[in-house]
Amino acid sequence: MCYAYRTLILVQESELSQTSFREQITGLIQLTRWTEHVPFVIPLTLLGALLADAASGAPLDWRIIPVTLANILTVAYAFMINDIEDAPDDARDPARAARNPICTGRIPASFGYAACRLIALVTLALYLLGGTWVFIIGVATLLLSHLYSWRPVRLKAWPVTDILSHSLMLSGLLLLAGYFLYDAAPGVVWFVALGATLVSVYGQLYNQLRDFDMDKAAGLHNTAIMLGERNTRLAMYLAIALAAVCILVAILQGLFPVWLAVVFALAVVVSLFFRQKTDMRGGTAVDRSGLMQLQALIALNLTMAAWLAVTLVQQWTAV
């Protein structure tokens, strides 16, 4: 940690008592970066639960709410610990420093760590409400979220482990938490979980490609740096292609209701009205797929919302 950054931390901690409670909370909310993950955490959790409902016939109940909230808090924890641990590196780049409240001095690192500990406790309590399997999946997700960025381990700094940990904690395990809430025998649903995980693999490779120069300057040895920019781009597209194959297998096995295809097609049409010139994080897109990230999330959320609404109506009318 550079001298300037250590000085910044000391100044932040000495001025914490002079910072208003509202400013601290605002900085803490910024640290969660909730706008970047809530749009995919909720539909992934619902996807798992709805697949379980279709497979087992177990009706959705109130437990989907605390488990969804637990997934959101787990991913928030991952983003928080990442920005706290990466603050010395982010301080080197004005754009990344501006979005990191630790670098800007809105909150000190010690306050961020304390918030992370509290969030972890609340998250584990919420996962407990989902039962044994959901709690085990939640613990695994939370542990990966911590080890991914925590400097003594820092899974994100090493090839392969960076991709595996990222894709599991931000996709596959979130879906499985929703599924195991109502059924403990995924069967062919493993293909959906694998497909979602592969989409997250694409996302991590995309992020590494976007941050390639910065990560290289920081001394990281992640997958993108090992592969090189050209091969990383190819790996991104391969991950998306394999994800499409997994979802196709699930469709052919009848995991999704037929009418959902019409809803998805309409959702895609609606998503086309939302065009942007940046990727989901507001940065310059490294390729055309970056410009389609928002559209893909809109289509996914609309489709899951329709499936959830129909499922709930069917449950209520069957009572």
PDB file of C-alpha atoms in Angstrom:
ATOM      1  CA  MET A   1       0.000   0.000   0.000  1.00  0.00           C
ATOM      2  CA  CYS A   2       1.529   3.303  -1.061  1.00  0.00           C
ATOM      3  CA  TYR A   3       2.338   6.077   1.427  1.00  0.00           C
ATOM      4  CA  ALA A   4      -0.244   8.438  -0.082  1.00  0.00           C
ATOM      5  CA  TYR A   5      -2.985   5.875   0.346  1.00  0.00           C
ATOM      6  CA  ARG A   6      -2.009   5.155   3.968  1.00  0.00           C
ATOM      7  CA  THR A   7      -2.158   8.882   4.640  1.00  0.00           C
ATOM      8  CA  LEU A   8      -5.595   9.037   3.057  1.00  0.00           C
ATOM      9  CA  ILE A   9      -6.851   6.236   5.328  1.00  0.00           C
ATOM     10  CA  LEU A  10      -5.582   7.994   8.458  1.00  0.00           C
ATOM     11  CA  VAL A  11      -7.205  11.263   7.426  1.00  0.00           C
ATOM     12  CA  GLN A  12     -10.499   9.501   6.697  1.00  0.00           C
ATOM     13  CA  GLU A  13     -10.567   7.775  10.066  1.00  0.00           C
ATOM     14  CA  SER A  14      -9.723  10.959  11.952  1.00  0.00           C
ATOM     15  CA  GLU A  15     -12.521  12.813  10.192  1.00  0.00           C
ATOM     16  CA  LEU A  16     -15.156  10.092  10.557  1.00  0.00           C
ATOM     17  CA  SER A  17     -16.625  11.731  13.656  1.00  0.00           C
ATOM     18  CA  GLN A  18     -17.031  14.971  11.690  1.00  0.00           C
ATOM     19  CA  THR A  19     -18.909  13.293   8.838  1.00  0.00           C
ATOM     20  CA  SER A  20     -22.678  13.336   9.076  1.00  0.00           C
ATOM     21  CA  PHE A  21     -24.528  10.058   9.449  1.00  0.00           C
ATOM     22  CA  ARG A  22     -26.383  10.730   6.209  1.00  0.00           C
ATOM     23  CA  GLU A  23     -23.120  11.200   4.292  1.00  0.00           C
ATOM     24  CA  GLN A  24     -21.742   7.965   5.721  1.00  0.00           C
ATOM     25  CA  ILE A  25     -24.849   6.032   4.711  1.00  0.00           C
ATOM     26  CA  THR A  26     -24.775   7.577   1.235  1.00  0.00           C
ATOM     27  CA  GLY A  27     -21.163   6.507   0.856  1.00  0.00           C
ATOM     28  CA  LEU A  28     -22.005   3.030   2.112  1.00  0.00           C
ATOM     29  CA  ILE A  29     -24.831   2.667  -0.411  1.00  0.00           C
ATOM     30  CA  GLN A  30     -22.436   3.748  -3.146  1.00  0.00           C
ATOM     31  CA  LEU A  31     -19.977   1.099  -1.933  1.00  0.00           C
ATOM     32  CA  THR A  32     -22.578  -1.657  -2.489  1.00  0.00           C
ATOM     33  CA  ARG A  33     -22.847  -0.677  -6.185  1.00  0.00           C
ATOM     34  CA  TRP A  34     -26.376  -2.074  -6.048  1.00  0.00           C
ATOM     35  CA  THR A  35     -27.366  -0.708  -9.455  1.00  0.00           C
ATOM     36  CA  GLU A  36     -24.797  -3.018 -11.067  1.00  0.00           C
ATOM     37  CA  HIS A  37     -26.061  -6.275  -9.587  1.00  0.00           C
ATOM     38  CA  VAL A  38     -29.679  -6.073  -8.414  1.00  0.00           C
ATOM     39  CA  PRO A  39     -30.946  -6.244 -12.056  1.00  0.00           C
ATOM     40  CA  PHE A  40     -29.427  -9.721 -12.455  1.00  0.00           C
ATOM     41  CA  VAL A  41     -29.550 -11.100  -8.902  1.00  0.00           C
ATOM     42  CA  ILE A  42     -33.343 -10.909  -8.627  1.00  0.00           C
ATOM     43  CA  PRO A  43     -34.194 -12.637 -11.956  1.00  0.00           C
ATOM     44  CA  LEU A  44     -31.555 -15.330 -11.378  1.00  0.00           C
ATOM     45  CA  THR A  45     -32.987 -16.154  -7.947  1.00  0.00           C
ATOM     46  CA  LEU A  46     -36.528 -16.166  -9.333  1.00  0.00           C
ATOM     47  CA  LEU A  47     -35.437 -18.359 -12.237  1.00  0.00           C
ATOM     48  CA  GLY A  48     -34.171 -20.981  -9.815  1.00  0.00           C
ATOM     49  CA  ALA A  49     -37.337 -20.855  -7.712  1.00  0.00           C
ATOM     50  CA  LEU A  50     -39.660 -20.994 -10.724  1.00  0.00           C
ATOM     51  CA  LEU A  51     -37.792 -23.958 -12.195  1.00  0.00           C
ATOM     52  CA  ALA A  52     -38.155 -25.749  -8.854  1.00  0.00           C
ATOM     53  CA  ASP A  53     -41.855 -24.925  -8.756  1.00  0.00           C
ATOM     54  CA  ALA A  54     -42.313 -26.330 -12.271  1.00  0.00           C
ATOM     55  CA  ALA A  55     -40.309 -29.475 -11.476  1.00  0.00           C
ATOM     56  CA  SER A  56     -41.679 -30.356  -8.040  1.00  0.00           C
ATOM     57  CA  GLY A  57     -45.009 -28.571  -7.885  1.00  0.00           C
ATOM     58  CA  ALA A  58     -43.998 -26.984  -4.586  1.00  0.00           C
ATOM     59  CA  PRO A  59     -45.782 -23.618  -4.426  1.00  0.00           C
ATOM     60  CA  LEU A  60     -43.812 -20.438  -4.033  1.00  0.00           C
ATOM     61  CA  ASP A  61     -44.092 -18.997  -0.542  1.00  0.00           C
ATOM     62  CA  TRP A  62     -42.796 -16.125   1.595  1.00  0.00           C
ATOM     63  CA  ARG A  63     -39.308 -17.677   1.833  1.00  0.00           C
ATOM     64  CA  ILE A  64     -38.459 -16.481  -1.664  1.00  0.00           C
ATOM     65  CA  ILE A  65     -38.334 -12.926  -0.272  1.00  0.00           C
ATOM     66  CA  PRO A  66     -35.609 -13.414   2.404  1.00  0.00           C
ATOM     67  CA  VAL A  67     -33.566 -15.692   0.121  1.00  0.00           C
ATOM     68  CA  THR A  68     -33.700 -13.149  -2.711  1.00  0.00           C
ATOM     69  CA  LEU A  69     -32.686 -10.440  -0.249  1.00  0.00           C
ATOM     70  CA  ALA A  70     -29.865 -12.687   1.014  1.00  0.00           C
ATOM     71  CA  ASN A  71     -28.577 -13.125  -2.543  1.00  0.00           C
ATOM     72  CA  ILE A  72     -28.659  -9.368  -3.074  1.00  0.00           C
ATOM     73  CA  LEU A  73     -26.757  -8.742   0.159  1.00  0.00           C
ATOM     74  CA  THR A  74     -24.199 -11.435  -0.679  1.00  0.00           C
ATOM     75  CA  VAL A  75     -23.400  -9.836  -4.015  1.00  0.00           C
ATOM     76  CA  ALA A  76     -23.380  -6.404  -2.362  1.00  0.00           C
ATOM     77  CA  TYR A  77     -20.819  -7.838   0.075  1.00  0.00           C
ATOM     78  CA  ALA A  78     -18.722  -9.038  -2.867  1.00  0.00           C
ATOM     79  CA  PHE A  79     -18.733  -5.578  -4.446  1.00  0.00           C
ATOM     80  CA  MET A  80     -18.037  -3.860  -1.123  1.00  0.00           C
ATOM     81  CA  ILE A  81     -15.054  -5.988  -0.123  1.00  0.00           C
ATOM     82  CA  ASN A  82     -13.757  -5.685  -3.679  1.00  0.00           C
ATOM     83  CA  ASP A  83     -13.749  -1.886  -3.622  1.00  0.00           C
ATOM     84  CA  ILE A  84     -12.269  -1.757  -0.121  1.00  0.00           C
ATOM     85  CA  GLU A  85      -9.429  -4.116  -0.985  1.00  0.00           C
ATOM     86  CA  ASP A  86      -8.888  -2.556  -4.432  1.00  0.00           C
ATOM     87  CA  ALA A  87      -8.858   1.044  -3.218  1.00  0.00           C
ATOM     88  CA  PRO A  88      -5.037   1.375  -3.475  1.00  0.00           C
ATOM     89  CA  ASP A  89      -5.195   0.195  -7.109  1.00  0.00           C
ATOM     90  CA  ASP A  90      -8.294   2.233  -7.959  1.00  0.00           C
ATOM     91  CA  ALA A  91      -6.601   5.369  -6.607  1.00  0.00           C
ATOM     92  CA  ARG A  92      -4.205   5.218  -9.572  1.00  0.00           C
ATOM     93  CA  ASP A  93      -6.998   5.696 -12.098  1.00  0.00           C
ATOM     94  CA  PRO A  94      -9.213   8.818 -11.868  1.00  0.00           C
ATOM     95  CA  ALA A  95     -12.287   7.134 -13.362  1.00  0.00           C
ATOM     96  CA  ARG A  96     -12.163   4.139 -11.020  1.00  0.00           C
ATOM     97  CA  ALA A  97     -11.247   6.287  -8.026  1.00  0.00           C
ATOM     98  CA  ALA A  98     -14.288   8.503  -8.636  1.00  0.00           C
ATOM     99  CA  ARG A  99     -16.719   5.599  -8.211  1.00  0.00           C
ATOM    100  CA  ASN A 100     -14.950   4.160  -5.158  1.00  0.00           C
ATOM    101  CA  PRO A 101     -16.142   5.928  -1.969  1.00  0.00           C
ATOM    102  CA  ILE A 102     -13.041   4.725  -0.130  1.00  0.00           C
ATOM    103  CA  CYS A 103     -10.809   6.559  -2.596  1.00  0.00           C
ATOM    104  CA  THR A 104     -12.939   9.706  -2.572  1.00  0.00           C
ATOM    105  CA  GLY A 105     -12.951   9.801   1.237  1.00  0.00           C
ATOM    106  CA  ARG A 106     -16.713   9.517   1.682  1.00  0.00           C
ATOM    107  CA  ILE A 107     -16.187   6.654   4.121  1.00  0.00           C
ATOM    108  CA  PRO A 108     -13.026   5.162   5.648  1.00  0.00           C
ATOM    109  CA  ALA A 109     -11.992   1.567   5.022  1.00  0.00           C
ATOM    110  CA  SER A 110     -12.630   0.663   8.681  1.00  0.00           C
ATOM    111  CA  PHE A 111     -16.256   1.753   8.359  1.00  0.00           C
ATOM    112  CA  GLY A 112     -16.605  -0.285   5.186  1.00  0.00           C
ATOM    113  CA  TYR A 113     -15.202  -3.408   6.856  1.00  0.00           C
ATOM    114  CA  ALA A 114     -17.573  -2.979   9.813  1.00  0.00           C
ATOM    115  CA  ALA A 115     -20.521  -2.715   7.421  1.00  0.00           C
ATOM    116  CA  CYS A 116     -19.357  -5.856   5.610  1.00  0.00           C
ATOM    117  CA  ARG A 117     -19.308  -7.838   8.868  1.00  0.00           C
ATOM    118  CA  LEU A 118     -22.827  -6.706   9.710  1.00  0.00           C
ATOM    119  CA  ILE A 119     -24.101  -7.531   6.228  1.00  0.00           C
ATOM    120  CA  ALA A 120     -22.521 -10.991   6.420  1.00  0.00           C
ATOM    121  CA  LEU A 121     -24.351 -11.764   9.688  1.00  0.00           C
ATOM    122  CA  VAL A 122     -27.702 -10.545   8.345  1.00  0.00           C
ATOM    123  CA  THR A 123     -27.167 -12.495   5.124  1.00  0.00           C
ATOM    124  CA  LEU A 124     -26.466 -15.772   6.920  1.00  0.00           C
ATOM    125  CA  ALA A 125     -29.574 -15.302   9.083  1.00  0.00           C
ATOM    126  CA  LEU A 126     -31.690 -14.795   5.957  1.00  0.00           C
ATOM    127  CA  TYR A 127     -30.238 -17.881   4.265  1.00  0.00           C
ATOM    128  CA  LEU A 128     -31.123 -19.933   7.348  1.00  0.00           C
ATOM    129  CA  LEU A 129     -34.786 -19.214   6.658  1.00  0.00           C
ATOM    130  CA  GLY A 130     -34.410 -21.112   3.381  1.00  0.00           C
ATOM    131  CA  GLY A 131     -33.397 -24.400   4.963  1.00  0.00           C
ATOM    132  CA  THR A 132     -30.210 -26.456   5.199  1.00  0.00           C
ATOM    133  CA  TRP A 133     -29.273 -26.670   1.530  1.00  0.00           C
ATOM    134  CA  VAL A 134     -29.950 -22.998   0.890  1.00  0.00           C
ATOM    135  CA  PHE A 135     -27.847 -22.095   3.928  1.00  0.00           C
ATOM    136  CA  ILE A 136     -24.936 -24.246   2.686  1.00  0.00           C
ATOM    137  CA  ILE A 137     -25.129 -22.652  -0.766  1.00  0.00           C
ATOM    138  CA  GLY A 138     -25.325 -19.218   0.837  1.00  0.00           C
ATOM    139  CA  VAL A 139     -22.254 -19.841   3.003  1.00  0.00           C
ATOM    140  CA  ALA A 140     -20.306 -21.000  -0.073  1.00  0.00           C
ATOM    141  CA  THR A 141     -21.380 -17.910  -2.012  1.00  0.00           C
ATOM    142  CA  LEU A 142     -20.467 -15.555   0.811  1.00  0.00           C
ATOM    143  CA  LEU A 143     -17.107 -17.250   1.322  1.00  0.00           C
ATOM    144  CA  LEU A 144     -16.253 -16.966  -2.368  1.00  0.00           C
ATOM    145  CA  SER A 145     -17.356 -13.325  -2.312  1.00  0.00           C
ATOM    146  CA  HIS A 146     -14.826 -12.650   0.436  1.00  0.00           C
ATOM    147  CA  LEU A 147     -11.914 -14.706  -0.874  1.00  0.00           C
ATOM    148  CA  TYR A 148     -12.337 -13.305  -4.373  1.00  0.00           C
ATOM    149  CA  SER A 149     -10.955  -9.901  -3.336  1.00  0.00           C
ATOM    150  CA  TRP A 150      -9.387 -10.395   0.117  1.00  0.00           C
ATOM    151  CA  ARG A 151      -5.690  -9.688  -0.420  1.00  0.00           C
ATOM    152  CA  PRO A 152      -4.221 -12.610   1.583  1.00  0.00           C
ATOM    153  CA  VAL A 153      -5.975 -14.946  -0.898  1.00  0.00           C
ATOM    154  CA  ARG A 154      -7.320 -12.750  -3.723  1.00  0.00           C
ATOM    155  CA  LEU A 155      -8.750 -15.355  -6.087  1.00  0.00           C
ATOM    156  CA  LYS A 156      -9.307 -12.626  -8.662  1.00  0.00           C
ATOM    157  CA  ALA A 157      -5.569 -12.206  -9.099  1.00  0.00           C
ATOM    158  CA  TRP A 158      -4.935 -15.702 -10.450  1.00  0.00           C
ATOM    159  CA  PRO A 159      -5.836 -17.419 -13.726  1.00  0.00           C
ATOM    160  CA  VAL A 160      -8.820 -19.804 -13.762  1.00  0.00           C
ATOM    161  CA  THR A 161      -9.676 -19.255 -10.071  1.00  0.00           C
ATOM    162  CA  ASP A 162     -10.705 -15.700 -10.943  1.00  0.00           C
ATOM    163  CA  ILE A 163     -13.161 -16.939 -13.575  1.00  0.00           C
ATOM    164  CA  LEU A 164     -14.517 -19.872 -11.543  1.00  0.00           C
ATOM    165  CA  SER A 165     -15.075 -17.900  -8.334  1.00  0.00           C
ATOM    166  CA  HIS A 166     -16.627 -14.933 -10.141  1.00  0.00           C
ATOM    167  CA  SER A 167     -19.012 -17.011 -12.259  1.00  0.00           C
ATOM    168  CA  LEU A 168     -20.181 -19.144  -9.339  1.00  0.00           C
ATOM    169  CA  MET A 169     -20.718 -16.392  -6.776  1.00  0.00           C
ATOM    170  CA  LEU A 170     -22.397 -13.998  -9.222  1.00  0.00           C
ATOM    171  CA  SER A 171     -24.545 -16.451 -11.138  1.00  0.00           C
ATOM    172  CA  GLY A 172     -24.658 -20.230 -10.701  1.00  0.00           C
ATOM    173  CA  LEU A 173     -24.905 -20.314  -6.915  1.00  0.00           C
ATOM    174  CA  LEU A 174     -27.517 -17.546  -6.865  1.00  0.00           C
ATOM    175  CA  LEU A 175     -29.767 -19.588  -9.150  1.00  0.00           C
ATOM    176  CA  LEU A 176     -29.203 -22.751  -7.099  1.00  0.00           C
ATOM    177  CA  ALA A 177     -30.129 -20.943  -3.875  1.00  0.00           C
ATOM    178  CA  GLY A 178     -33.489 -20.149  -5.435  1.00  0.00           C
ATOM    179  CA  TYR A 179     -33.906 -23.700  -6.734  1.00  0.00           C
ATOM    180  CA  PHE A 180     -32.977 -25.583  -3.562  1.00  0.00           C
ATOM    181  CA  LEU A 181     -35.508 -23.478  -1.694  1.00  0.00           C
ATOM    182  CA  TYR A 182     -38.243 -25.704  -3.169  1.00  0.00           C
ATOM    183  CA  ASP A 183     -36.536 -28.796  -4.576  1.00  0.00           C
ATOM    184  CA  ALA A 184     -33.332 -30.715  -3.797  1.00  0.00           C
ATOM    185  CA  ALA A 185     -33.050 -32.680  -7.066  1.00  0.00           C
ATOM    186  CA  PRO A 186     -32.093 -30.292  -9.900  1.00  0.00           C
ATOM    187  CA  GLY A 187     -31.665 -32.960 -12.578  1.00  0.00           C
ATOM    188  CA  VAL A 188     -31.598 -31.285 -15.991  1.00  0.00           C
ATOM    189  CA  VAL A 189     -31.765 -27.909 -14.240  1.00  0.00           C
ATOM    190  CA  TRP A 190     -28.012 -28.289 -13.804  1.00  0.00           C
ATOM    191  CA  PHE A 191     -27.801 -27.309 -17.491  1.00  0.00           C
ATOM    192  CA  VAL A 192     -29.569 -24.027 -16.719  1.00  0.00           C
ATOM    193  CA  ALA A 193     -27.231 -23.404 -13.786  1.00  0.00           C
ATOM    194  CA  LEU A 194     -24.257 -24.165 -16.026  1.00  0.00           C
ATOM    195  CA  GLY A 195     -25.616 -21.884 -18.735  1.00  0.00           C
ATOM    196  CA  ALA A 196     -26.046 -19.026 -16.258  1.00  0.00           C
ATOM    197  CA  THR A 197     -22.535 -19.651 -14.952  1.00  0.00           C
ATOM    198  CA  LEU A 198     -21.106 -19.509 -18.466  1.00  0.00           C
ATOM    199  CA  VAL A 199     -22.832 -16.174 -19.066  1.00  0.00           C
ATOM    200  CA  SER A 200     -21.057 -14.935 -15.944  1.00  0.00           C
ATOM    201  CA  VAL A 201     -17.793 -16.317 -17.359  1.00  0.00           C
ATOM    202  CA  TYR A 202     -18.406 -14.074 -20.357  1.00  0.00           C
ATOM    203  CA  GLY A 203     -19.050 -11.164 -17.990  1.00  0.00           C
ATOM    204  CA  GLN A 204     -15.821 -11.673 -16.075  1.00  0.00           C
ATOM    205  CA  LEU A 205     -13.747 -12.035 -19.237  1.00  0.00           C
ATOM    206  CA  TYR A 206     -15.398  -8.889 -20.583  1.00  0.00           C
ATOM    207  CA  ASN A 207     -14.530  -7.000 -17.393  1.00  0.00           C
ATOM    208  CA  GLN A 208     -10.942  -8.224 -17.516  1.00  0.00           C
ATOM    209  CA  LEU A 209     -10.639  -7.230 -21.155  1.00  0.00           C
ATOM    210  CA  ARG A 210     -11.977  -3.764 -20.343  1.00  0.00           C
ATOM    211  CA  ASP A 211      -9.567  -3.375 -17.396  1.00  0.00           C
ATOM    212  CA  PHE A 212      -6.677  -5.156 -19.124  1.00  0.00           C
ATOM    213  CA  ASP A 213      -4.133  -2.330 -18.996  1.00  0.00           C
ATOM    214  CA  MET A 214      -5.041  -1.283 -15.449  1.00  0.00           C
ATOM    215  CA  ASP A 215      -4.892  -4.841 -14.102  1.00  0.00           C
ATOM    216  CA  LYS A 216      -1.575  -5.444 -15.807  1.00  0.00           C
ATOM    217  CA  ALA A 217      -0.153  -2.284 -14.256  1.00  0.00           C
ATOM    218  CA  ALA A 218      -1.409  -3.436 -10.849  1.00  0.00           C
ATOM    219  CA  GLY A 219       0.566  -6.665 -11.186  1.00  0.00           C
ATOM    220  CA  LEU A 220      -2.384  -9.028 -11.492  1.00  0.00           C
ATOM    221  CA  HIS A 221      -1.964 -12.365 -13.233  1.00  0.00           C
ATOM    222  CA  ASN A 222      -5.586 -13.080 -14.096  1.00  0.00           C
ATOM    223  CA  THR A 223      -6.957 -15.156 -16.943  1.00  0.00           C
ATOM    224  CA  ALA A 224      -7.120 -12.321 -19.476  1.00  0.00           C
ATOM    225  CA  ILE A 225      -3.495 -11.356 -18.895  1.00  0.00           C
ATOM    226  CA  MET A 226      -2.470 -14.995 -19.225  1.00  0.00           C
ATOM    227  CA  LEU A 227      -4.464 -15.484 -22.458  1.00  0.00           C
ATOM    228  CA  GLY A 228      -3.812 -12.112 -24.027  1.00  0.00           C
ATOM    229  CA  GLU A 229      -6.426  -9.737 -25.407  1.00  0.00           C
ATOM    230  CA  ARG A 230      -7.193 -11.644 -28.621  1.00  0.00           C
ATOM    231  CA  ASN A 231      -7.662 -15.032 -26.948  1.00  0.00           C
ATOM    232  CA  THR A 232      -9.692 -13.471 -24.141  1.00  0.00           C
ATOM    233  CA  ARG A 233     -12.101 -12.077 -26.693  1.00  0.00           C
ATOM    234  CA  LEU A 234     -12.427 -15.514 -28.297  1.00  0.00           C
ATOM    235  CA  ALA A 235     -13.006 -17.114 -24.880  1.00  0.00           C
ATOM    236  CA  MET A 236     -15.800 -14.597 -24.224  1.00  0.00           C
ATOM    237  CA  TYR A 237     -17.664 -15.632 -27.347  1.00  0.00           C
ATOM    238  CA  LEU A 238     -17.067 -19.314 -26.667  1.00  0.00           C
ATOM    239  CA  ALA A 239     -18.595 -18.941 -23.194  1.00  0.00           C
ATOM    240  CA  ILE A 240     -21.720 -17.340 -24.673  1.00  0.00           C
ATOM    241  CA  ALA A 241     -21.991 -20.071 -27.317  1.00  0.00           C
ATOM    242  CA  LEU A 242     -21.714 -22.837 -24.721  1.00  0.00           C
ATOM    243  CA  ALA A 243     -24.262 -21.066 -22.525  1.00  0.00           C
ATOM    244  CA  ALA A 244     -26.695 -21.005 -25.460  1.00  0.00           C
ATOM    245  CA  VAL A 245     -26.177 -24.754 -25.955  1.00  0.00           C
ATOM    246  CA  CYS A 246     -26.955 -25.414 -22.273  1.00  0.00           C
ATOM    247  CA  ILE A 247     -30.153 -23.362 -22.405  1.00  0.00           C
ATOM    248  CA  LEU A 248     -31.163 -25.107 -25.646  1.00  0.00           C
ATOM    249  CA  VAL A 249     -30.775 -28.494 -23.924  1.00  0.00           C
ATOM    250  CA  ALA A 250     -32.982 -27.266 -21.080  1.00  0.00           C
ATOM    251  CA  ILE A 251     -35.607 -26.026 -23.542  1.00  0.00           C
ATOM    252  CA  LEU A 252     -35.637 -29.326 -25.419  1.00  0.00           C
ATOM    253  CA  GLN A 253     -36.115 -31.127 -22.092  1.00  0.00           C
ATOM    254  CA  GLY A 254     -39.257 -29.070 -21.483  1.00  0.00           C
ATOM    255  CA  LEU A 255     -38.017 -27.145 -18.441  1.00  0.00           C
ATOM    256  CA  PHE A 256     -39.716 -23.946 -19.557  1.00  0.00           C
ATOM    257  CA  PRO A 257     -43.428 -23.467 -20.351  1.00  0.00           C
ATOM    258  CA  VAL A 258     -44.050 -23.114 -24.087  1.00  0.00           C
ATOM    259  CA  TRP A 259     -45.883 -19.803 -23.746  1.00  0.00           C
ATOM    260  CA  LEU A 260     -42.743 -18.279 -22.205  1.00  0.00           C
ATOM    261  CA  ALA A 261     -41.143 -18.246 -25.671  1.00  0.00           C
ATOM    262  CA  VAL A 262     -43.735 -15.696 -26.808  1.00  0.00           C
ATOM    263  CA  VAL A 263     -43.134 -13.578 -23.710  1.00  0.00           C
ATOM    264  CA  PHE A 264     -39.386 -13.697 -24.261  1.00  0.00           C
ATOM    265  CA  ALA A 265     -39.756 -12.671 -27.907  1.00  0.00           C
ATOM    266  CA  LEU A 266     -41.892  -9.690 -26.898  1.00  0.00           C
ATOM    267  CA  ALA A 267     -39.414  -8.816 -24.132  1.00  0.00           C
ATOM    268  CA  VAL A 268     -36.589  -8.791 -26.679  1.00  0.00           C
ATOM    269  CA  VAL A 269     -38.593  -6.414 -28.879  1.00  0.00           C
ATOM    270  CA  VAL A 270     -39.194  -4.093 -25.911  1.00  0.00           C
ATOM    271  CA  SER A 271     -35.503  -4.208 -24.972  1.00  0.00           C
ATOM    272  CA  LEU A 272     -34.529  -2.925 -28.413  1.00  0.00           C
ATOM    273  CA  PHE A 273     -35.959   0.461 -27.485  1.00  0.00           C
ATOM    274  CA  PHE A 274     -33.295   0.779 -24.796  1.00  0.00           C
ATOM    275  CA  ARG A 275     -30.087   1.558 -26.638  1.00  0.00           C
ATOM    276  CA  GLN A 276     -26.975   2.953 -25.023  1.00  0.00           C
ATOM    277  CA  LYS A 277     -23.455   3.849 -26.053  1.00  0.00           C
ATOM    278  CA  THR A 278     -21.753   2.321 -23.021  1.00  0.00           C
ATOM    279  CA  ASP A 279     -21.661  -1.027 -21.243  1.00  0.00           C
ATOM    280  CA  MET A 280     -23.511  -1.762 -17.995  1.00  0.00           C
ATOM    281  CA  ARG A 281     -20.904   0.007 -15.860  1.00  0.00           C
ATOM    282  CA  GLY A 282     -21.113   3.157 -17.951  1.00  0.00           C
ATOM    283  CA  GLY A 283     -17.716   2.663 -19.548  1.00  0.00           C
ATOM    284  CA  THR A 284     -16.702   2.418 -23.170  1.00  0.00           C
ATOM    285  CA  ALA A 285     -17.822  -0.940 -24.544  1.00  0.00           C
ATOM    286  CA  VAL A 286     -14.968  -3.187 -25.641  1.00  0.00           C
ATOM    287  CA  ASP A 287     -17.159  -4.761 -28.334  1.00  0.00           C
ATOM    288  CA  ARG A 288     -20.748  -4.842 -29.585  1.00  0.00           C
ATOM    289  CA  SER A 289     -21.801  -7.306 -26.892  1.00  0.00           C
ATOM    290  CA  GLY A 290     -21.093  -4.632 -24.282  1.00  0.00           C
ATOM    291  CA  LEU A 291     -23.720  -2.406 -25.882  1.00  0.00           C
ATOM    292  CA  MET A 292     -26.282  -5.229 -25.609  1.00  0.00           C
ATOM    293  CA  GLN A 293     -25.822  -5.951 -21.896  1.00  0.00           C
ATOM    294  CA  LEU A 294     -28.613  -3.643 -20.766  1.00  0.00           C
ATOM    295  CA  GLN A 295     -30.977  -5.021 -23.402  1.00  0.00           C
ATOM    296  CA  ALA A 296     -30.272  -8.595 -22.305  1.00  0.00           C
ATOM    297  CA  LEU A 297     -31.029  -7.730 -18.676  1.00  0.00           C
ATOM    298  CA  ILE A 298     -34.264  -5.972 -19.611  1.00  0.00           C
ATOM    299  CA  ALA A 299     -35.436  -8.998 -21.615  1.00  0.00           C
ATOM    300  CA  LEU A 300     -34.505 -11.354 -18.760  1.00  0.00           C
ATOM    301  CA  ASN A 301     -36.292  -9.280 -16.122  1.00  0.00           C
ATOM    302  CA  LEU A 302     -39.467  -8.886 -18.186  1.00  0.00           C
ATOM    303  CA  THR A 303     -39.567 -12.618 -18.903  1.00  0.00           C
ATOM    304  CA  MET A 304     -39.067 -13.590 -15.244  1.00  0.00           C
ATOM    305  CA  ALA A 305     -41.657 -11.045 -14.112  1.00  0.00           C
ATOM    306  CA  ALA A 306     -44.240 -12.536 -16.477  1.00  0.00           C
ATOM    307  CA  TRP A 307     -43.456 -16.105 -15.412  1.00  0.00           C
ATOM    308  CA  LEU A 308     -43.677 -15.151 -11.741  1.00  0.00           C
ATOM    309  CA  ALA A 309     -46.995 -13.345 -12.255  1.00  0.00           C
ATOM    310  CA  VAL A 310     -48.564 -16.300 -14.093  1.00  0.00           C
ATOM    311  CA  THR A 311     -47.287 -18.758 -11.465  1.00  0.00           C
ATOM    312  CA  LEU A 312     -48.703 -16.712  -8.586  1.00  0.00           C
ATOM    313  CA  VAL A 313     -52.073 -16.311 -10.322  1.00  0.00           C
ATOM    314  CA  GLN A 314     -52.241 -20.054 -10.918  1.00  0.00           C
ATOM    315  CA  GLN A 315     -51.463 -20.710  -7.257  1.00  0.00           C
ATOM    316  CA  TRP A 316     -54.090 -18.286  -6.026  1.00  0.00           C
ATOM    317  CA  THR A 317     -56.802 -19.581  -8.358  1.00  0.00           C
ATOM    318  CA  ALA A 318     -56.009 -23.182  -7.354  1.00  0.00           C
ATOM    319  CA  VAL A 319     -56.657 -22.493  -3.665  1.00  0.00           C
TER     320      VAL A 319
END
